[in-house]
Amino acid sequence: AWLQKQEQFTKVVIFLMADFVLLVIAVLAAYSLRLSSLELPPFNKLPLYLLAPVLSVTCAAVAGIYRSVSRSYSGQMETTVLLSQLAVPPLWALVLLGVGTQGFARSVVIIYFILSLLVLVFLRRFVAWLFSDQALSLPRRERIPIIIYGAGREGMILVEGLNRQGRYLPVAFVDTDY
């Protein structure tokens, strides 16, 4: 409820920071998965590993993912996330080639790519669910039963909206058209 009351800019900043923190965890998890043990990268190589979340957030911002935080979630959003993250492995690999990959687990780049997609998509789905009224809806028995006048297309749209809102329970349609 607190988050929903915040201004759009604040929500976007919180979303961006959450992405960054989760992506840092994703890159550390990718390193641990690569080694099959829970370890941190060597301290002298840590900046190279932490470059990945910076690139991911930057590519996501360029793709327009942080323009708003929305209660609606679509396949188009997932496509945008995928396209934004497709740029990260080549960019990261270019930096690694320039700096040198001695002592760097290169397969982490691919593992991170997969984990970053999962993290970014999951977070967006979770936020869409959190901002939807279904997350705050009442149990079925506590909803107020209503009858909708009009059984056409608009009536069906109204039913969908009421079901998402969660306060009212459509139980019947009334229509004058036979």
PDB file of C-alpha atoms in Angstrom:
ATOM      1  CA  ALA A   1       0.000   0.000   0.000  1.00  0.00           C
ATOM      2  CA  TRP A   2       2.862   2.394   0.818  1.00  0.00           C
ATOM      3  CA  LEU A   3       4.513   1.795  -2.536  1.00  0.00           C
ATOM      4  CA  GLN A   4       1.290   2.360  -4.461  1.00  0.00           C
ATOM      5  CA  LYS A   5       0.906   5.810  -2.854  1.00  0.00           C
ATOM      6  CA  GLN A   6       4.342   6.994  -3.993  1.00  0.00           C
ATOM      7  CA  GLU A   7       4.882   9.265  -6.972  1.00  0.00           C
ATOM      8  CA  GLN A   8       5.759   7.638 -10.285  1.00  0.00           C
ATOM      9  CA  PHE A   9       9.365   8.903 -10.171  1.00  0.00           C
ATOM     10  CA  THR A  10       9.892   7.369  -6.722  1.00  0.00           C
ATOM     11  CA  LYS A  11       8.474   4.044  -7.887  1.00  0.00           C
ATOM     12  CA  VAL A  12      10.793   4.027 -10.900  1.00  0.00           C
ATOM     13  CA  VAL A  13      13.851   4.790  -8.739  1.00  0.00           C
ATOM     14  CA  ILE A  14      12.905   2.005  -6.309  1.00  0.00           C
ATOM     15  CA  PHE A  15      12.362  -0.350  -9.242  1.00  0.00           C
ATOM     16  CA  LEU A  16      15.743   0.567 -10.734  1.00  0.00           C
ATOM     17  CA  MET A  17      17.535   0.017  -7.417  1.00  0.00           C
ATOM     18  CA  ALA A  18      15.755  -3.314  -6.891  1.00  0.00           C
ATOM     19  CA  ASP A  19      16.828  -4.397 -10.371  1.00  0.00           C
ATOM     20  CA  PHE A  20      20.432  -3.448  -9.652  1.00  0.00           C
ATOM     21  CA  VAL A  21      20.558  -5.290  -6.312  1.00  0.00           C
ATOM     22  CA  LEU A  22      18.949  -8.407  -7.799  1.00  0.00           C
ATOM     23  CA  LEU A  23      21.310  -8.295 -10.779  1.00  0.00           C
ATOM     24  CA  VAL A  24      24.326  -8.079  -8.464  1.00  0.00           C
ATOM     25  CA  ILE A  25      22.998 -11.176  -6.721  1.00  0.00           C
ATOM     26  CA  ALA A  26      22.490 -12.777 -10.168  1.00  0.00           C
ATOM     27  CA  VAL A  27      26.098 -12.172 -11.228  1.00  0.00           C
ATOM     28  CA  LEU A  28      27.408 -13.555  -7.930  1.00  0.00           C
ATOM     29  CA  ALA A  29      25.091 -16.545  -8.311  1.00  0.00           C
ATOM     30  CA  ALA A  30      26.340 -17.048 -11.879  1.00  0.00           C
ATOM     31  CA  TYR A  31      29.907 -17.152 -10.596  1.00  0.00           C
ATOM     32  CA  SER A  32      28.965 -19.637  -7.867  1.00  0.00           C
ATOM     33  CA  LEU A  33      27.048 -21.798 -10.349  1.00  0.00           C
ATOM     34  CA  ARG A  34      30.064 -21.794 -12.669  1.00  0.00           C
ATOM     35  CA  LEU A  35      32.292 -23.086  -9.851  1.00  0.00           C
ATOM     36  CA  SER A  36      29.608 -25.350  -8.349  1.00  0.00           C
ATOM     37  CA  SER A  37      30.347 -23.882  -4.946  1.00  0.00           C
ATOM     38  CA  LEU A  38      29.300 -20.805  -3.016  1.00  0.00           C
ATOM     39  CA  GLU A  39      32.196 -18.413  -3.565  1.00  0.00           C
ATOM     40  CA  LEU A  40      32.792 -14.771  -4.327  1.00  0.00           C
ATOM     41  CA  PRO A  41      34.906 -13.748  -7.315  1.00  0.00           C
ATOM     42  CA  PRO A  42      38.511 -12.775  -6.582  1.00  0.00           C
ATOM     43  CA  PHE A  43      38.673  -9.233  -5.242  1.00  0.00           C
ATOM     44  CA  ASN A  44      40.868  -7.997  -8.094  1.00  0.00           C
ATOM     45  CA  LYS A  45      38.312  -9.267 -10.665  1.00  0.00           C
ATOM     46  CA  LEU A  46      35.207  -8.117  -8.760  1.00  0.00           C
ATOM     47  CA  PRO A  47      34.811  -4.862 -10.769  1.00  0.00           C
ATOM     48  CA  LEU A  48      34.667  -6.913 -13.983  1.00  0.00           C
ATOM     49  CA  TYR A  49      31.858  -9.008 -12.531  1.00  0.00           C
ATOM     50  CA  LEU A  50      29.982  -5.991 -11.186  1.00  0.00           C
ATOM     51  CA  LEU A  51      30.129  -4.399 -14.627  1.00  0.00           C
ATOM     52  CA  ALA A  52      27.366  -6.783 -15.760  1.00  0.00           C
ATOM     53  CA  PRO A  53      24.589  -5.309 -13.554  1.00  0.00           C
ATOM     54  CA  VAL A  54      25.632  -1.805 -14.613  1.00  0.00           C
ATOM     55  CA  LEU A  55      25.393  -2.814 -18.274  1.00  0.00           C
ATOM     56  CA  SER A  56      22.056  -4.573 -17.688  1.00  0.00           C
ATOM     57  CA  VAL A  57      20.439  -1.584 -15.993  1.00  0.00           C
ATOM     58  CA  THR A  58      21.863   0.783 -18.600  1.00  0.00           C
ATOM     59  CA  CYS A  59      20.578  -1.325 -21.518  1.00  0.00           C
ATOM     60  CA  ALA A  60      17.200  -1.660 -19.805  1.00  0.00           C
ATOM     61  CA  ALA A  61      16.999   2.104 -19.338  1.00  0.00           C
ATOM     62  CA  VAL A  62      17.900   2.720 -22.993  1.00  0.00           C
ATOM     63  CA  ALA A  63      15.172   0.246 -24.001  1.00  0.00           C
ATOM     64  CA  GLY A  64      12.650   2.285 -21.981  1.00  0.00           C
ATOM     65  CA  ILE A  65      11.920  -0.236 -19.263  1.00  0.00           C
ATOM     66  CA  TYR A  66      12.110   2.394 -16.520  1.00  0.00           C
ATOM     67  CA  ARG A  67       9.712   4.895 -18.068  1.00  0.00           C
ATOM     68  CA  SER A  68       7.000   3.817 -15.663  1.00  0.00           C
ATOM     69  CA  VAL A  69       5.971   1.191 -13.172  1.00  0.00           C
ATOM     70  CA  SER A  70       2.713  -0.321 -14.300  1.00  0.00           C
ATOM     71  CA  ARG A  71       0.065  -2.605 -12.925  1.00  0.00           C
ATOM     72  CA  SER A  72      -0.332  -4.124 -16.358  1.00  0.00           C
ATOM     73  CA  TYR A  73       2.151  -6.663 -17.621  1.00  0.00           C
ATOM     74  CA  SER A  74       2.331  -7.982 -21.137  1.00  0.00           C
ATOM     75  CA  GLY A  75       4.354 -10.153 -23.435  1.00  0.00           C
ATOM     76  CA  GLN A  76       5.588  -6.915 -25.014  1.00  0.00           C
ATOM     77  CA  MET A  77       7.289  -6.064 -21.703  1.00  0.00           C
ATOM     78  CA  GLU A  78       9.053  -9.449 -21.690  1.00  0.00           C
ATOM     79  CA  THR A  79      10.150  -8.905 -25.286  1.00  0.00           C
ATOM     80  CA  THR A  80      11.577  -5.509 -24.349  1.00  0.00           C
ATOM     81  CA  VAL A  81      13.430  -7.045 -21.393  1.00  0.00           C
ATOM     82  CA  LEU A  82      14.840  -9.777 -23.644  1.00  0.00           C
ATOM     83  CA  LEU A  83      15.940  -7.342 -26.333  1.00  0.00           C
ATOM     84  CA  SER A  84      17.566  -5.028 -23.804  1.00  0.00           C
ATOM     85  CA  GLN A  85      19.496  -7.885 -22.222  1.00  0.00           C
ATOM     86  CA  LEU A  86      20.655  -9.352 -25.542  1.00  0.00           C
ATOM     87  CA  ALA A  87      23.089  -6.438 -25.759  1.00  0.00           C
ATOM     88  CA  VAL A  88      24.722  -7.186 -22.396  1.00  0.00           C
ATOM     89  CA  PRO A  89      26.790 -10.330 -23.194  1.00  0.00           C
ATOM     90  CA  PRO A  90      28.495  -8.838 -26.286  1.00  0.00           C
ATOM     91  CA  LEU A  91      29.195  -5.535 -24.516  1.00  0.00           C
ATOM     92  CA  TRP A  92      30.535  -7.311 -21.449  1.00  0.00           C
ATOM     93  CA  ALA A  93      32.639  -9.625 -23.639  1.00  0.00           C
ATOM     94  CA  LEU A  94      34.119  -6.625 -25.477  1.00  0.00           C
ATOM     95  CA  VAL A  95      35.172  -5.048 -22.205  1.00  0.00           C
ATOM     96  CA  LEU A  96      36.618  -8.361 -21.033  1.00  0.00           C
ATOM     97  CA  LEU A  97      38.595  -8.756 -24.256  1.00  0.00           C
ATOM     98  CA  GLY A  98      39.945  -5.240 -23.880  1.00  0.00           C
ATOM     99  CA  VAL A  99      40.960  -5.727 -20.258  1.00  0.00           C
ATOM    100  CA  GLY A 100      42.006  -9.359 -20.563  1.00  0.00           C
ATOM    101  CA  THR A 101      40.211 -12.427 -19.321  1.00  0.00           C
ATOM    102  CA  GLN A 102      43.062 -14.040 -17.406  1.00  0.00           C
ATOM    103  CA  GLY A 103      41.467 -15.420 -14.245  1.00  0.00           C
ATOM    104  CA  PHE A 104      37.918 -14.563 -15.344  1.00  0.00           C
ATOM    105  CA  ALA A 105      35.356 -17.370 -15.631  1.00  0.00           C
ATOM    106  CA  ARG A 106      34.034 -16.535 -19.112  1.00  0.00           C
ATOM    107  CA  SER A 107      31.055 -18.896 -18.950  1.00  0.00           C
ATOM    108  CA  VAL A 108      29.676 -16.609 -16.239  1.00  0.00           C
ATOM    109  CA  VAL A 109      28.652 -14.250 -19.065  1.00  0.00           C
ATOM    110  CA  ILE A 110      26.120 -16.758 -20.453  1.00  0.00           C
ATOM    111  CA  ILE A 111      24.945 -17.955 -17.022  1.00  0.00           C
ATOM    112  CA  TYR A 112      24.444 -14.335 -15.975  1.00  0.00           C
ATOM    113  CA  PHE A 113      22.472 -13.600 -19.147  1.00  0.00           C
ATOM    114  CA  ILE A 114      20.004 -16.372 -18.308  1.00  0.00           C
ATOM    115  CA  LEU A 115      19.751 -15.377 -14.639  1.00  0.00           C
ATOM    116  CA  SER A 116      19.316 -11.695 -15.498  1.00  0.00           C
ATOM    117  CA  LEU A 117      16.367 -12.506 -17.763  1.00  0.00           C
ATOM    118  CA  LEU A 118      14.752 -14.568 -15.022  1.00  0.00           C
ATOM    119  CA  VAL A 119      15.320 -11.868 -12.399  1.00  0.00           C
ATOM    120  CA  LEU A 120      14.048  -8.991 -14.538  1.00  0.00           C
ATOM    121  CA  VAL A 121      10.961 -10.828 -15.778  1.00  0.00           C
ATOM    122  CA  PHE A 122      10.102 -12.181 -12.327  1.00  0.00           C
ATOM    123  CA  LEU A 123      10.439  -8.758 -10.696  1.00  0.00           C
ATOM    124  CA  ARG A 124       8.174  -7.153 -13.284  1.00  0.00           C
ATOM    125  CA  ARG A 125       5.559  -9.852 -12.927  1.00  0.00           C
ATOM    126  CA  PHE A 126       5.710  -9.559  -9.148  1.00  0.00           C
ATOM    127  CA  VAL A 127       5.356  -5.760  -9.229  1.00  0.00           C
ATOM    128  CA  ALA A 128       2.454  -5.980 -11.693  1.00  0.00           C
ATOM    129  CA  TRP A 129       0.753  -8.437  -9.351  1.00  0.00           C
ATOM    130  CA  LEU A 130       1.554  -6.278  -6.321  1.00  0.00           C
ATOM    131  CA  PHE A 131       0.096  -3.170  -7.972  1.00  0.00           C
ATOM    132  CA  SER A 132      -2.945  -5.027  -9.233  1.00  0.00           C
ATOM    133  CA  ASP A 133      -5.978  -4.885  -7.041  1.00  0.00           C
ATOM    134  CA  GLN A 134      -6.073  -8.699  -6.949  1.00  0.00           C
ATOM    135  CA  ALA A 135      -3.185  -8.643  -4.496  1.00  0.00           C
ATOM    136  CA  LEU A 136      -5.397  -6.669  -2.128  1.00  0.00           C
ATOM    137  CA  SER A 137      -8.757  -8.192  -3.021  1.00  0.00           C
ATOM    138  CA  LEU A 138     -11.194  -9.630  -0.538  1.00  0.00           C
ATOM    139  CA  PRO A 139     -12.004 -13.339  -0.276  1.00  0.00           C
ATOM    140  CA  ARG A 140     -14.916 -14.398  -2.513  1.00  0.00           C
ATOM    141  CA  ARG A 141     -17.394 -14.646   0.367  1.00  0.00           C
ATOM    142  CA  GLU A 142     -16.649 -11.053   1.494  1.00  0.00           C
ATOM    143  CA  ARG A 143     -17.122  -9.496  -1.950  1.00  0.00           C
ATOM    144  CA  ILE A 144     -20.323  -7.600  -2.654  1.00  0.00           C
ATOM    145  CA  PRO A 145     -22.552  -9.444  -5.160  1.00  0.00           C
ATOM    146  CA  ILE A 146     -23.791  -7.291  -8.047  1.00  0.00           C
ATOM    147  CA  ILE A 147     -25.889  -7.681 -11.196  1.00  0.00           C
ATOM    148  CA  ILE A 148     -24.605  -6.092 -14.398  1.00  0.00           C
ATOM    149  CA  TYR A 149     -26.995  -4.412 -16.805  1.00  0.00           C
ATOM    150  CA  GLY A 150     -25.825  -5.203 -20.324  1.00  0.00           C
ATOM    151  CA  ALA A 151     -24.464  -8.542 -21.464  1.00  0.00           C
ATOM    152  CA  GLY A 152     -22.571  -7.289 -24.506  1.00  0.00           C
ATOM    153  CA  ARG A 153     -18.922  -6.529 -24.963  1.00  0.00           C
ATOM    154  CA  GLU A 154     -18.961  -3.639 -22.496  1.00  0.00           C
ATOM    155  CA  GLY A 155     -20.537  -5.862 -19.875  1.00  0.00           C
ATOM    156  CA  MET A 156     -17.740  -8.406 -20.275  1.00  0.00           C
ATOM    157  CA  ILE A 157     -15.110  -5.657 -19.995  1.00  0.00           C
ATOM    158  CA  LEU A 158     -16.839  -4.473 -16.822  1.00  0.00           C
ATOM    159  CA  VAL A 159     -16.754  -8.011 -15.381  1.00  0.00           C
ATOM    160  CA  GLU A 160     -13.011  -8.265 -16.050  1.00  0.00           C
ATOM    161  CA  GLY A 161     -12.407  -4.900 -14.406  1.00  0.00           C
ATOM    162  CA  LEU A 162     -14.515  -5.772 -11.380  1.00  0.00           C
ATOM    163  CA  ASN A 163     -12.767  -9.129 -10.989  1.00  0.00           C
ATOM    164  CA  ARG A 164      -9.374  -7.397 -11.081  1.00  0.00           C
ATOM    165  CA  GLN A 165     -10.530  -4.793  -8.581  1.00  0.00           C
ATOM    166  CA  GLY A 166     -11.720  -7.481  -6.209  1.00  0.00           C
ATOM    167  CA  ARG A 167     -14.359  -5.550  -4.240  1.00  0.00           C
ATOM    168  CA  TYR A 168     -17.448  -6.647  -6.200  1.00  0.00           C
ATOM    169  CA  LEU A 169     -18.588 -10.091  -7.305  1.00  0.00           C
ATOM    170  CA  PRO A 170     -20.577 -10.122 -10.558  1.00  0.00           C
ATOM    171  CA  VAL A 171     -23.264 -12.804 -10.193  1.00  0.00           C
ATOM    172  CA  ALA A 172     -25.627 -12.158 -13.135  1.00  0.00           C
ATOM    173  CA  PHE A 173     -26.285 -10.149 -16.303  1.00  0.00           C
ATOM    174  CA  VAL A 174     -29.512  -8.349 -17.175  1.00  0.00           C
ATOM    175  CA  ASP A 175     -30.056  -7.339 -20.783  1.00  0.00           C
ATOM    176  CA  THR A 176     -33.050  -6.086 -22.784  1.00  0.00           C
ATOM    177  CA  ASP A 177     -31.796  -7.621 -26.051  1.00  0.00           C
ATOM    178  CA  TYR A 178     -33.079 -11.139 -26.525  1.00  0.00           C
TER     179      TYR A 178
END
